[in-house]
JSON list of C-alpha atoms in Angstrom, two decimals:
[
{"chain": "A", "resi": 1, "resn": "UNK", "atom": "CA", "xyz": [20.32, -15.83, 2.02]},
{"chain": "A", "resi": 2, "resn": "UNK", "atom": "CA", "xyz": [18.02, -16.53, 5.12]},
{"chain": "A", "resi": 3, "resn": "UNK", "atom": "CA", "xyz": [14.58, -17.36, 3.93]},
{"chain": "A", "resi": 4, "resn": "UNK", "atom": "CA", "xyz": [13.42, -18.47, 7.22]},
{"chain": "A", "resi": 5, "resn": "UNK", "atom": "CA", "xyz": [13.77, -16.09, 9.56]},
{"chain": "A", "resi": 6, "resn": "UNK", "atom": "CA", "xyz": [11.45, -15.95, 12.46]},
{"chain": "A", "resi": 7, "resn": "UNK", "atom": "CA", "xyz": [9.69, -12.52, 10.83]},
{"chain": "A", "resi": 8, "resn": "UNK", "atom": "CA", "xyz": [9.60, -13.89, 7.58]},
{"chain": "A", "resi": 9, "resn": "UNK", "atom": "CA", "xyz": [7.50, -17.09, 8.77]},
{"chain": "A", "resi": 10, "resn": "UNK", "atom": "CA", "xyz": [5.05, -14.65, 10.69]},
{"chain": "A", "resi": 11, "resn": "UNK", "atom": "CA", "xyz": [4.13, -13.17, 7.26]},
{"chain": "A", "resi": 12, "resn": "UNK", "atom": "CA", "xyz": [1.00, -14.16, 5.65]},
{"chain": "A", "resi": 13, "resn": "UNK", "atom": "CA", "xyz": [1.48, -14.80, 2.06]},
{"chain": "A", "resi": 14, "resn": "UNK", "atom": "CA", "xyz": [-1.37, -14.75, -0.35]},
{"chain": "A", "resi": 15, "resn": "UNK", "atom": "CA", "xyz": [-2.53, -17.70, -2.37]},
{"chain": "A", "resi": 16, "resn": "UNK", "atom": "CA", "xyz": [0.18, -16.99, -4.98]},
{"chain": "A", "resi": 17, "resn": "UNK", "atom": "CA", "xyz": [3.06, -16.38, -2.01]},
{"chain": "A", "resi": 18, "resn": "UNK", "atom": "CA", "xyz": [2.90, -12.63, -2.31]},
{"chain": "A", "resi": 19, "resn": "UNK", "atom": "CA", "xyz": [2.53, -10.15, 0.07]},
{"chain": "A", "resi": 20, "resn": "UNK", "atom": "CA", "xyz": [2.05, -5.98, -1.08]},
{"chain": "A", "resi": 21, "resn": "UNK", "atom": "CA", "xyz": [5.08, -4.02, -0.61]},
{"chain": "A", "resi": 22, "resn": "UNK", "atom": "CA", "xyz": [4.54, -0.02, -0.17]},
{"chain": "A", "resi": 23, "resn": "UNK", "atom": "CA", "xyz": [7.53, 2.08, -1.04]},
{"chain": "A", "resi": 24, "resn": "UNK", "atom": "CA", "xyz": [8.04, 5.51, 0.76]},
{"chain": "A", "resi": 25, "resn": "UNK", "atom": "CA", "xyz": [10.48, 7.81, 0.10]},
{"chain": "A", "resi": 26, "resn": "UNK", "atom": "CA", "xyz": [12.09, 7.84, 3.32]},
{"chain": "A", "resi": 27, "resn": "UNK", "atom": "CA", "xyz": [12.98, 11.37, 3.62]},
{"chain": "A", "resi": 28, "resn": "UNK", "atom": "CA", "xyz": [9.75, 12.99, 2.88]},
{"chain": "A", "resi": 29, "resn": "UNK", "atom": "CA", "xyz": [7.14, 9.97, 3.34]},
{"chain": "A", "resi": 30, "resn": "UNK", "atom": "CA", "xyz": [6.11, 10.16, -0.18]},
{"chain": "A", "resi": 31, "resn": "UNK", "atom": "CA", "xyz": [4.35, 7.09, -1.33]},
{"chain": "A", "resi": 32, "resn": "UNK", "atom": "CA", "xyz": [6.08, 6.37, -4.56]},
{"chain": "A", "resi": 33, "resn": "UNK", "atom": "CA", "xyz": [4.57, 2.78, -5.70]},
{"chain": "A", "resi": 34, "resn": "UNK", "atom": "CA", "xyz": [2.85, -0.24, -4.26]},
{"chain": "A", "resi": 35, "resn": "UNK", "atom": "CA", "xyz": [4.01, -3.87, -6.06]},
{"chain": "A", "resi": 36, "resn": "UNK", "atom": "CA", "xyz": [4.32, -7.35, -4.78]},
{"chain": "A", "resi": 37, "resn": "UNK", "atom": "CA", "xyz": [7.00, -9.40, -3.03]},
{"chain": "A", "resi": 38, "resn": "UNK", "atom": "CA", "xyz": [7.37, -13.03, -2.58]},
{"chain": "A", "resi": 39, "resn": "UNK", "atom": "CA", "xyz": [10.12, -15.03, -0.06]},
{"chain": "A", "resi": 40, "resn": "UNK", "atom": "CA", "xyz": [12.81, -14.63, -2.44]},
{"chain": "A", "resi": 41, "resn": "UNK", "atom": "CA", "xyz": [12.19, -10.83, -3.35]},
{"chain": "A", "resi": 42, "resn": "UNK", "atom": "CA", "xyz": [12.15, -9.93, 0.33]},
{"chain": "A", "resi": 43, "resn": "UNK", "atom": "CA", "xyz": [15.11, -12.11, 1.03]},
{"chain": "A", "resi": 44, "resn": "UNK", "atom": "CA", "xyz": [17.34, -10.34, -1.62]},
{"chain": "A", "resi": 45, "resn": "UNK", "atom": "CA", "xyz": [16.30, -6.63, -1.09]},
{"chain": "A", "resi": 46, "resn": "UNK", "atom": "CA", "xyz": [17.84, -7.60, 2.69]},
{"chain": "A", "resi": 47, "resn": "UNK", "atom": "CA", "xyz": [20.30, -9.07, 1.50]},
{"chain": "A", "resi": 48, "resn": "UNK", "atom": "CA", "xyz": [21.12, -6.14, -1.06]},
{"chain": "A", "resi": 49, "resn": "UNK", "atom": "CA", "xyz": [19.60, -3.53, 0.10]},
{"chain": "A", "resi": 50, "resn": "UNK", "atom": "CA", "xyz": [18.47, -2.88, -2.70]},
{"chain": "A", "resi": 51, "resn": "UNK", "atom": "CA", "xyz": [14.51, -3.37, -3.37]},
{"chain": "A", "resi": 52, "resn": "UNK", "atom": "CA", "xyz": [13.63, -6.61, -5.05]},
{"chain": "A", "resi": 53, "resn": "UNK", "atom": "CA", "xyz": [9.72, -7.23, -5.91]},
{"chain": "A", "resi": 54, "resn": "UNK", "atom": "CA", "xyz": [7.73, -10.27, -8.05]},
{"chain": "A", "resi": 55, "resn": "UNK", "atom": "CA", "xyz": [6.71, -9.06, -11.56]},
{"chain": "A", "resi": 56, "resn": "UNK", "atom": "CA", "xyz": [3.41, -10.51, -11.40]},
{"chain": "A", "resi": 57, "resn": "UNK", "atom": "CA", "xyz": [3.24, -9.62, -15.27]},
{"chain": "A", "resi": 58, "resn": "UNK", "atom": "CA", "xyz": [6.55, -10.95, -16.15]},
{"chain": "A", "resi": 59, "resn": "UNK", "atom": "CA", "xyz": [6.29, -13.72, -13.55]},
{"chain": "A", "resi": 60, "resn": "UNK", "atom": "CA", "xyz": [9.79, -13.13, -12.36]},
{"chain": "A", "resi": 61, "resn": "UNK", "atom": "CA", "xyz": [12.10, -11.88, -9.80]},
{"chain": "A", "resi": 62, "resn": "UNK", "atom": "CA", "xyz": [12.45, -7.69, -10.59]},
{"chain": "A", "resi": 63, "resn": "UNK", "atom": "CA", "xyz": [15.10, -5.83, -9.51]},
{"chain": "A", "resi": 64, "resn": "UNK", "atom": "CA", "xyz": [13.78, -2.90, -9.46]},
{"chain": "A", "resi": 65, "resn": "UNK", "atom": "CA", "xyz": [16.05, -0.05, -11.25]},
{"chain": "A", "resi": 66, "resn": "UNK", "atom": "CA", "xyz": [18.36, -2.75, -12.82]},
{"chain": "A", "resi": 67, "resn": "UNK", "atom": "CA", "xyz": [17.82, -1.47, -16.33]},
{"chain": "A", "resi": 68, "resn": "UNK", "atom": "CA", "xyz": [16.28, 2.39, -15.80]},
{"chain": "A", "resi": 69, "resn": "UNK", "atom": "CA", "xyz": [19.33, 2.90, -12.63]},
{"chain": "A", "resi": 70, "resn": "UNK", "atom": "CA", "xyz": [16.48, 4.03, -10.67]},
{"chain": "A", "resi": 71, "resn": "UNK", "atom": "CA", "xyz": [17.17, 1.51, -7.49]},
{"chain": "A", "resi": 72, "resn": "UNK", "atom": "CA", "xyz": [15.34, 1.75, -4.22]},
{"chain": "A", "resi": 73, "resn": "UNK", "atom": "CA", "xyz": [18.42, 1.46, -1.29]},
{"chain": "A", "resi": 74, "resn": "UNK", "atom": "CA", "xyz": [16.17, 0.47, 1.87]},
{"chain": "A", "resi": 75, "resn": "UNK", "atom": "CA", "xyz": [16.40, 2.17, 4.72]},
{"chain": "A", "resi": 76, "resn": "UNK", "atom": "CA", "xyz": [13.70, 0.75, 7.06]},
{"chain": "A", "resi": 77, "resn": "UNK", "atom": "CA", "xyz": [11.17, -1.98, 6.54]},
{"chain": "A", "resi": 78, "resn": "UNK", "atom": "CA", "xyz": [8.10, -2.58, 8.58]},
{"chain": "A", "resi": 79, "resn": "UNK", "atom": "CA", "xyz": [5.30, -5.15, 8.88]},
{"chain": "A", "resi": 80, "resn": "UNK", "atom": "CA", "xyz": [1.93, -4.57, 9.71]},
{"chain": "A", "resi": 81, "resn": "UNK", "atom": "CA", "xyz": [-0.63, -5.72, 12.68]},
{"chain": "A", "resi": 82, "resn": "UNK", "atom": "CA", "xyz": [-1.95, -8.77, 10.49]},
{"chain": "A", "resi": 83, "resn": "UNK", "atom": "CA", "xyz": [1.40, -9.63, 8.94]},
{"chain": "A", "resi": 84, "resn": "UNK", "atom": "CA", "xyz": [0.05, -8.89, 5.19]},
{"chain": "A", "resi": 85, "resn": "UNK", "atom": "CA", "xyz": [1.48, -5.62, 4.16]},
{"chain": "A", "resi": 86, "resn": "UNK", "atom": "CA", "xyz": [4.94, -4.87, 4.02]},
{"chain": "A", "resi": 87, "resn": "UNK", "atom": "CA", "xyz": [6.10, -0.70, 4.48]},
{"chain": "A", "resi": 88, "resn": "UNK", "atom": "CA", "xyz": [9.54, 0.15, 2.75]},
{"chain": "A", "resi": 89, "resn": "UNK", "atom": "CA", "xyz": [11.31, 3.23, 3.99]},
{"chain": "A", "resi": 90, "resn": "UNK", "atom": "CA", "xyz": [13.35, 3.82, 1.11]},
{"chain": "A", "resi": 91, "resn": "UNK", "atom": "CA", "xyz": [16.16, 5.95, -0.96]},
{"chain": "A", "resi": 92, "resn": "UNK", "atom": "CA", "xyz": [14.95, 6.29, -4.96]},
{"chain": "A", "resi": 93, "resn": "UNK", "atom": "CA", "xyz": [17.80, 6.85, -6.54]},
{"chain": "A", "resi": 94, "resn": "UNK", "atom": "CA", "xyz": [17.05, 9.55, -9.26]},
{"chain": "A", "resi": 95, "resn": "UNK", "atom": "CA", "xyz": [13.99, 10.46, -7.54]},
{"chain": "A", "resi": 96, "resn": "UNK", "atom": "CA", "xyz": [11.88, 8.61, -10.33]},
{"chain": "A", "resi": 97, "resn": "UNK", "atom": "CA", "xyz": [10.01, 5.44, -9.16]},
{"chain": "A", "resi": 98, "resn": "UNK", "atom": "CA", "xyz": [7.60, 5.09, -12.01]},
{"chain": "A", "resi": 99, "resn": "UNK", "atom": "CA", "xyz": [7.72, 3.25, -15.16]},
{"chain": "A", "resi": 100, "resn": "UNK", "atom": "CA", "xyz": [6.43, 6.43, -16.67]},
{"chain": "A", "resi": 101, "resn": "UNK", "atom": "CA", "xyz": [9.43, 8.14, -15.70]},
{"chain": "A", "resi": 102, "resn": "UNK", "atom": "CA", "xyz": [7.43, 10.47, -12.77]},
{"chain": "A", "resi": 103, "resn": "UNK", "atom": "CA", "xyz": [8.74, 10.67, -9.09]},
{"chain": "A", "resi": 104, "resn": "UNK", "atom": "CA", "xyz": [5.77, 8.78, -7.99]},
{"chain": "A", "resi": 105, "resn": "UNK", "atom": "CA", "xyz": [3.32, 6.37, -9.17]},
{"chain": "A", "resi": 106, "resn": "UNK", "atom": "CA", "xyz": [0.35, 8.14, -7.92]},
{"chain": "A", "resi": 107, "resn": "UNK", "atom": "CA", "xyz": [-0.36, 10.61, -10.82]},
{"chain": "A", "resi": 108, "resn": "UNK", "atom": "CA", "xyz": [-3.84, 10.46, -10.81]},
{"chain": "A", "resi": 109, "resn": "UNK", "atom": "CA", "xyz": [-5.91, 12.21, -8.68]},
{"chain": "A", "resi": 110, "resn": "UNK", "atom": "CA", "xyz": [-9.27, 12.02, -8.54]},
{"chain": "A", "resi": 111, "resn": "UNK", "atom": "CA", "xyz": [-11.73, 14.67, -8.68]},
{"chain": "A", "resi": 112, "resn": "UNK", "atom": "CA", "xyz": [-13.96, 14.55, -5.37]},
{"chain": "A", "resi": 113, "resn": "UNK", "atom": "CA", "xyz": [-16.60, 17.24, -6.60]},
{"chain": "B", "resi": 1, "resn": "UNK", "atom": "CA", "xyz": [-24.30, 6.96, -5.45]},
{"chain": "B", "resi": 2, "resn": "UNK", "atom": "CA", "xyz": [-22.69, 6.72, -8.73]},
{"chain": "B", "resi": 3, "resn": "UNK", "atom": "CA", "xyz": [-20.87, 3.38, -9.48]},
{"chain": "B", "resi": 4, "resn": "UNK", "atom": "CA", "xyz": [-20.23, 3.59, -12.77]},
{"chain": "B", "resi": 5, "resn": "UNK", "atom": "CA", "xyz": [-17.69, 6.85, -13.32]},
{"chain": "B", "resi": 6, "resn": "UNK", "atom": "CA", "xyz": [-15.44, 7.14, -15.88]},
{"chain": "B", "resi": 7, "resn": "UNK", "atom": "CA", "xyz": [-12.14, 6.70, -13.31]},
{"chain": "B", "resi": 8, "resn": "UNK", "atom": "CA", "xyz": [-13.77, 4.13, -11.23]},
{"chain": "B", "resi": 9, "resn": "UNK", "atom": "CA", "xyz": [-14.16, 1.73, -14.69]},
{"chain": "B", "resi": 10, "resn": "UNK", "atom": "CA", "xyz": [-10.42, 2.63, -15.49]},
{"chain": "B", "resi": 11, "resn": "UNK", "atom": "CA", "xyz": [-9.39, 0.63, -11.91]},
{"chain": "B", "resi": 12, "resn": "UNK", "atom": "CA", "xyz": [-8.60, -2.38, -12.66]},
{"chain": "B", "resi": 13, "resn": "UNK", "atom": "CA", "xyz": [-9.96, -4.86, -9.37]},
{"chain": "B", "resi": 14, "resn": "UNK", "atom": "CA", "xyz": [-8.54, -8.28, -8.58]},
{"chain": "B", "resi": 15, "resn": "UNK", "atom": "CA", "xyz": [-10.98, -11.59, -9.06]},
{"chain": "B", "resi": 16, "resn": "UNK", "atom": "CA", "xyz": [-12.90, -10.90, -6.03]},
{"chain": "B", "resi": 17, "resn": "UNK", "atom": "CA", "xyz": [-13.69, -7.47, -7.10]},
{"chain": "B", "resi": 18, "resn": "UNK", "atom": "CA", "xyz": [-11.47, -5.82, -4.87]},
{"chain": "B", "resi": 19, "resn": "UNK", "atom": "CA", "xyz": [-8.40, -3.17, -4.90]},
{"chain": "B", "resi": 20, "resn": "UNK", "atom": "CA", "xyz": [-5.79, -2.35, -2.20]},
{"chain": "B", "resi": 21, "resn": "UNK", "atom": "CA", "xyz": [-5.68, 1.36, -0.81]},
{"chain": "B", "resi": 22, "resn": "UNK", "atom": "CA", "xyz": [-3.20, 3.05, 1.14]},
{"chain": "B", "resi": 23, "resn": "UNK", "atom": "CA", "xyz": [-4.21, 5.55, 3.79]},
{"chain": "B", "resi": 24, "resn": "UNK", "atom": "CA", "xyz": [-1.58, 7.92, 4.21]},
{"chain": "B", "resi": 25, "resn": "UNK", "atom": "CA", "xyz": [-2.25, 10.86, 7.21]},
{"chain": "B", "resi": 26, "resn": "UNK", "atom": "CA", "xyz": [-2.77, 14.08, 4.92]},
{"chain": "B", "resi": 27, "resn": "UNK", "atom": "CA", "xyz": [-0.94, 16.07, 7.58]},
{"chain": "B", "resi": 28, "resn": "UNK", "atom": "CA", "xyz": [2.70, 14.27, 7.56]},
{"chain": "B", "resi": 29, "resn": "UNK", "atom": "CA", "xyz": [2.49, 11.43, 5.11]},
{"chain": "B", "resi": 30, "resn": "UNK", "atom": "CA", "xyz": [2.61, 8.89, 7.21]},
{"chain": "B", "resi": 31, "resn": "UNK", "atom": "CA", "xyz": [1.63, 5.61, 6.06]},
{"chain": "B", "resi": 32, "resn": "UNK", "atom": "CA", "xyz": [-1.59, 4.49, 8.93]},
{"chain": "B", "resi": 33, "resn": "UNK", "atom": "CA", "xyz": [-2.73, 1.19, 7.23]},
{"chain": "B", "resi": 34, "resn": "UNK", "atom": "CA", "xyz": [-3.92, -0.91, 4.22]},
{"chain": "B", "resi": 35, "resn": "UNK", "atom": "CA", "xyz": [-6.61, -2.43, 3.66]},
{"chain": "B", "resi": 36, "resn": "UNK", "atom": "CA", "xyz": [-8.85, -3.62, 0.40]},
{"chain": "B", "resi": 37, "resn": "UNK", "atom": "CA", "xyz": [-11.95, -1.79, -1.01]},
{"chain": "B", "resi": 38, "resn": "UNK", "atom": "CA", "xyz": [-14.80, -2.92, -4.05]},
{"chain": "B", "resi": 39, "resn": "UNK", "atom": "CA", "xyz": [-16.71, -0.51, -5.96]},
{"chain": "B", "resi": 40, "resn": "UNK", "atom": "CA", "xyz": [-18.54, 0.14, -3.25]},
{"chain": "B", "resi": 41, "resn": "UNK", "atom": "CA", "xyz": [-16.65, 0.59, -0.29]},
{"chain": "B", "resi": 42, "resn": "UNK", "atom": "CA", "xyz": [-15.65, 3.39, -3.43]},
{"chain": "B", "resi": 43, "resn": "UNK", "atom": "CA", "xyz": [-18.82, 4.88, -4.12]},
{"chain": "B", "resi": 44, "resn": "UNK", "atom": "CA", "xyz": [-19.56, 4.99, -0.72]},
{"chain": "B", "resi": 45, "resn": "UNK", "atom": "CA", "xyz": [-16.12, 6.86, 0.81]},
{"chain": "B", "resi": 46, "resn": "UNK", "atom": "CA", "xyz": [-16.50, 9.43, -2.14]},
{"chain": "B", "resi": 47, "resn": "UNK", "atom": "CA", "xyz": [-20.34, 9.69, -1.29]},
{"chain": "B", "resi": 48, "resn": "UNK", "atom": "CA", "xyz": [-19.53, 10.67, 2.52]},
{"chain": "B", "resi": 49, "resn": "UNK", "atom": "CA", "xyz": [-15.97, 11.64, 2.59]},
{"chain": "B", "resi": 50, "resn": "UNK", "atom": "CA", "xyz": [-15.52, 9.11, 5.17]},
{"chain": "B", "resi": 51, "resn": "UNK", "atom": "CA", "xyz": [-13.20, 6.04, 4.23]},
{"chain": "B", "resi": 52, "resn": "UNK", "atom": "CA", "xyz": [-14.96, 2.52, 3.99]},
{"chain": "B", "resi": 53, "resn": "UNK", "atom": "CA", "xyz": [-13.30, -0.71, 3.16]},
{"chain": "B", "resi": 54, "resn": "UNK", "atom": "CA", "xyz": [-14.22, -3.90, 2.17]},
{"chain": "B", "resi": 55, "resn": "UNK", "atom": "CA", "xyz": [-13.54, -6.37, 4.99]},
{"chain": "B", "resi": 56, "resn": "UNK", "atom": "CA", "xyz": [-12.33, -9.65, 3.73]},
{"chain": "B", "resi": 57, "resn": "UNK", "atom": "CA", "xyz": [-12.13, -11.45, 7.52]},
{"chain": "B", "resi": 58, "resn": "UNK", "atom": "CA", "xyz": [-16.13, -10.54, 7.39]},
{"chain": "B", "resi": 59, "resn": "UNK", "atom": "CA", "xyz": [-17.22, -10.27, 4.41]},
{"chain": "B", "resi": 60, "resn": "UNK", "atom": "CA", "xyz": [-18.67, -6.84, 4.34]},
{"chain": "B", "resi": 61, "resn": "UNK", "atom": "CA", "xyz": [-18.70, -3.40, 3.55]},
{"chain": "B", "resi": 62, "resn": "UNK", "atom": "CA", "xyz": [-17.03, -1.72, 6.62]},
{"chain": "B", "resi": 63, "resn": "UNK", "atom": "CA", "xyz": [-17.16, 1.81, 7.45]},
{"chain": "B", "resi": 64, "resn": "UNK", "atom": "CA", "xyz": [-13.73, 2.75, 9.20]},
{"chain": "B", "resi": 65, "resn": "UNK", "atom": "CA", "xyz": [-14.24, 3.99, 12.70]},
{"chain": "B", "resi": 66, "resn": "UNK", "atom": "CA", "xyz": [-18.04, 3.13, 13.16]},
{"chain": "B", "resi": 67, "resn": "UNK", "atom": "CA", "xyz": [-17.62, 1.56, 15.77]},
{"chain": "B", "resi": 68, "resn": "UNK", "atom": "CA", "xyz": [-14.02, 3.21, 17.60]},
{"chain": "B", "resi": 69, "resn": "UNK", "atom": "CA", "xyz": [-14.71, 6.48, 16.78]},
{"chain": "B", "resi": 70, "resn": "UNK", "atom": "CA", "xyz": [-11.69, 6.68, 14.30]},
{"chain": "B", "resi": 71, "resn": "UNK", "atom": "CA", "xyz": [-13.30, 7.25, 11.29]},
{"chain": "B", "resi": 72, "resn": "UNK", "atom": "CA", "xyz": [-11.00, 8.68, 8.31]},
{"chain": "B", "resi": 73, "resn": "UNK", "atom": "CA", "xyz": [-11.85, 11.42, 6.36]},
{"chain": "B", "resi": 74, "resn": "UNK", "atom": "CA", "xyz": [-11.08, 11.65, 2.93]},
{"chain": "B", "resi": 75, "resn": "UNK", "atom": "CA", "xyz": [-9.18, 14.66, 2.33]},
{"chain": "B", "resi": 76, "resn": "UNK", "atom": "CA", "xyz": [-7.49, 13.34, -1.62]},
{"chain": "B", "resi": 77, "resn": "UNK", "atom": "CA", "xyz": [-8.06, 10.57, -3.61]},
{"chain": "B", "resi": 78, "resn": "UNK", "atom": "CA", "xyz": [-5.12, 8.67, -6.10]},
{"chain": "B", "resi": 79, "resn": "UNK", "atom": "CA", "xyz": [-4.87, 5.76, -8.01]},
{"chain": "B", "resi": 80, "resn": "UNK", "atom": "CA", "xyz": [-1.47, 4.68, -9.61]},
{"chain": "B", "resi": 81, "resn": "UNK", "atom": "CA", "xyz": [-0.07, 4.10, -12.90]},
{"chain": "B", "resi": 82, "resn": "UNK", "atom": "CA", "xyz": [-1.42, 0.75, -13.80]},
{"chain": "B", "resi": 83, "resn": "UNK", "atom": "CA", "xyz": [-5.13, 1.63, -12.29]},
{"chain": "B", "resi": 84, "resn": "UNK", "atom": "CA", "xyz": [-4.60, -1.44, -9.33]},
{"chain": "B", "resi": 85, "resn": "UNK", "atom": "CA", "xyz": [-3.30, 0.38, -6.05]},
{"chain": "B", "resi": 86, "resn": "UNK", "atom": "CA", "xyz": [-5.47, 3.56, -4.37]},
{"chain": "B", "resi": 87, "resn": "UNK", "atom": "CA", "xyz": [-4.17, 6.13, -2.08]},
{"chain": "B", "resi": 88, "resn": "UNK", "atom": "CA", "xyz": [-6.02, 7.73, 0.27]},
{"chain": "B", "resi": 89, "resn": "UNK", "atom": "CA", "xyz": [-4.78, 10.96, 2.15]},
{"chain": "B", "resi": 90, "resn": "UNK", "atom": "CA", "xyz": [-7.27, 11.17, 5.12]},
{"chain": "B", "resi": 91, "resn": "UNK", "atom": "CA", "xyz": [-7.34, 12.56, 8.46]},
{"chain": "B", "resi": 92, "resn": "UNK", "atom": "CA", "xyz": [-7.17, 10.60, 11.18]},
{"chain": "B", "resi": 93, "resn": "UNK", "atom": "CA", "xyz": [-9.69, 11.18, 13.64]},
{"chain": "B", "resi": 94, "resn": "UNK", "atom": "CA", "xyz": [-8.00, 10.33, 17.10]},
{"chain": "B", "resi": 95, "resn": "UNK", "atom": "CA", "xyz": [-5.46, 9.85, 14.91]},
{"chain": "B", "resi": 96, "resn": "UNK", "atom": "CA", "xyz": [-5.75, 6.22, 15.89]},
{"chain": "B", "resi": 97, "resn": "UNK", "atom": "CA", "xyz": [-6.08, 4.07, 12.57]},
{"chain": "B", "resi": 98, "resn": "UNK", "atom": "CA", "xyz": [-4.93, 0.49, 14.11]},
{"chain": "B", "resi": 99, "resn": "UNK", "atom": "CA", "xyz": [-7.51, -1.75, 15.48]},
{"chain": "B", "resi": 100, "resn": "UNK", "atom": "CA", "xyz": [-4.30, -2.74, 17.98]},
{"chain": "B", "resi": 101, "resn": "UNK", "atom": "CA", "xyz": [-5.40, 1.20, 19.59]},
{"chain": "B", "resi": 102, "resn": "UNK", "atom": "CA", "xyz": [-1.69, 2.76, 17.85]},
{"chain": "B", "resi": 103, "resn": "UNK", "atom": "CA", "xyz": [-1.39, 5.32, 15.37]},
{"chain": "B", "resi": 104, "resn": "UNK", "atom": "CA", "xyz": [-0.65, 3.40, 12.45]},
{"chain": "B", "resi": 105, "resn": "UNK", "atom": "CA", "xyz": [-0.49, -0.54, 11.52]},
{"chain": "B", "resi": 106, "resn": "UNK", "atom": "CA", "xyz": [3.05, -0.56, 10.85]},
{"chain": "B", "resi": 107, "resn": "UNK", "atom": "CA", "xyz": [4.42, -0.75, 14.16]},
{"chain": "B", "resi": 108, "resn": "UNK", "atom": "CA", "xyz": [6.45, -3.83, 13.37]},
{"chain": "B", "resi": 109, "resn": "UNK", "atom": "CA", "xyz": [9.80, -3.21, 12.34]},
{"chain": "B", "resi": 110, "resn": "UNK", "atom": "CA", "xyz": [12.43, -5.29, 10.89]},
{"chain": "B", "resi": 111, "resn": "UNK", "atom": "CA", "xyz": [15.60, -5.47, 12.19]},
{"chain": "B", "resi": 112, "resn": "UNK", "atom": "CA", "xyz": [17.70, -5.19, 9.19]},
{"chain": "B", "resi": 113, "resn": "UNK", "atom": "CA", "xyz": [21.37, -6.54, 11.10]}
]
């Protein structure tokens, strides 16, 4: 596991070591969730391919799908001009990326009026 | 400008009053940038249709494009599951969202060996 590549060290880290990480369903560019990754998240879901985040509430490494099945398989990953936003082009394996059991996270629209 | 709607109480902002959003191009889904917004980068975008952020580097409100031309326009409005990401779908005007002068921010990509 490589947690010093020359990318990795252009990343800007918050004050807690985590950086956002969007997940996009790589086939249609649906933007299924938005969570956190820290060195060792991002270092695993290369090494796996298979996404990795930080459970900021459960303070932990989260492989995400481990229990549900629902796994991301990465496809792409991108950085961003300032180096603190990560873009995951991804597979969702069952086509459900939210904890509620929806395809996407972003349920709630709001109501512009 | 009304700051105090039922939706915008259910976000849930970090300790400097802020929340990330994703803006997404309406037309394709692709993913132009990230940046943070406060309640009133909020009030405002829904007040004109056109997306402002919060600018952390300057500490202040910042209306996308005011300066460039590229100014966003809010064409749907999300927030997630757990009330602490936003997605915006917006069009693009120029369809120039980076401040680099390319289409979106996420121009770096990983090279995943």
């Amino acid at each position: 596991m490589n947690l010093t590549s020359d990318w990795i060290d252009r990343l800007k880290f918050d004050a807690n070591g985590l950086i956002p990480a969007i997940a996009q369903d790589y086939r249609d560019g649906a933007v299924l969730m938005m969570a956190w990754m820290n060195r060792e998240a991002i270092a695993r879901t290369i090494e796996t391919r298979e996404v990795h985040y930080w459970s900021r509430s459960r303070q932990e490494l989260w492989h995400k799908g481990a229990t549900s099945g629902h796994i991301q398989k990465l496809q792409e990953m991108y950085f961003d001009c300032d180096a603190d936003v990560l873009l995951l082009k991804i597979e969702q394996v069952g086509d459900i990326a939210c904890h509620t059991g929806v395809r996407s996270c972003f349920f709630n629209q709001v109501q512009l009026g």
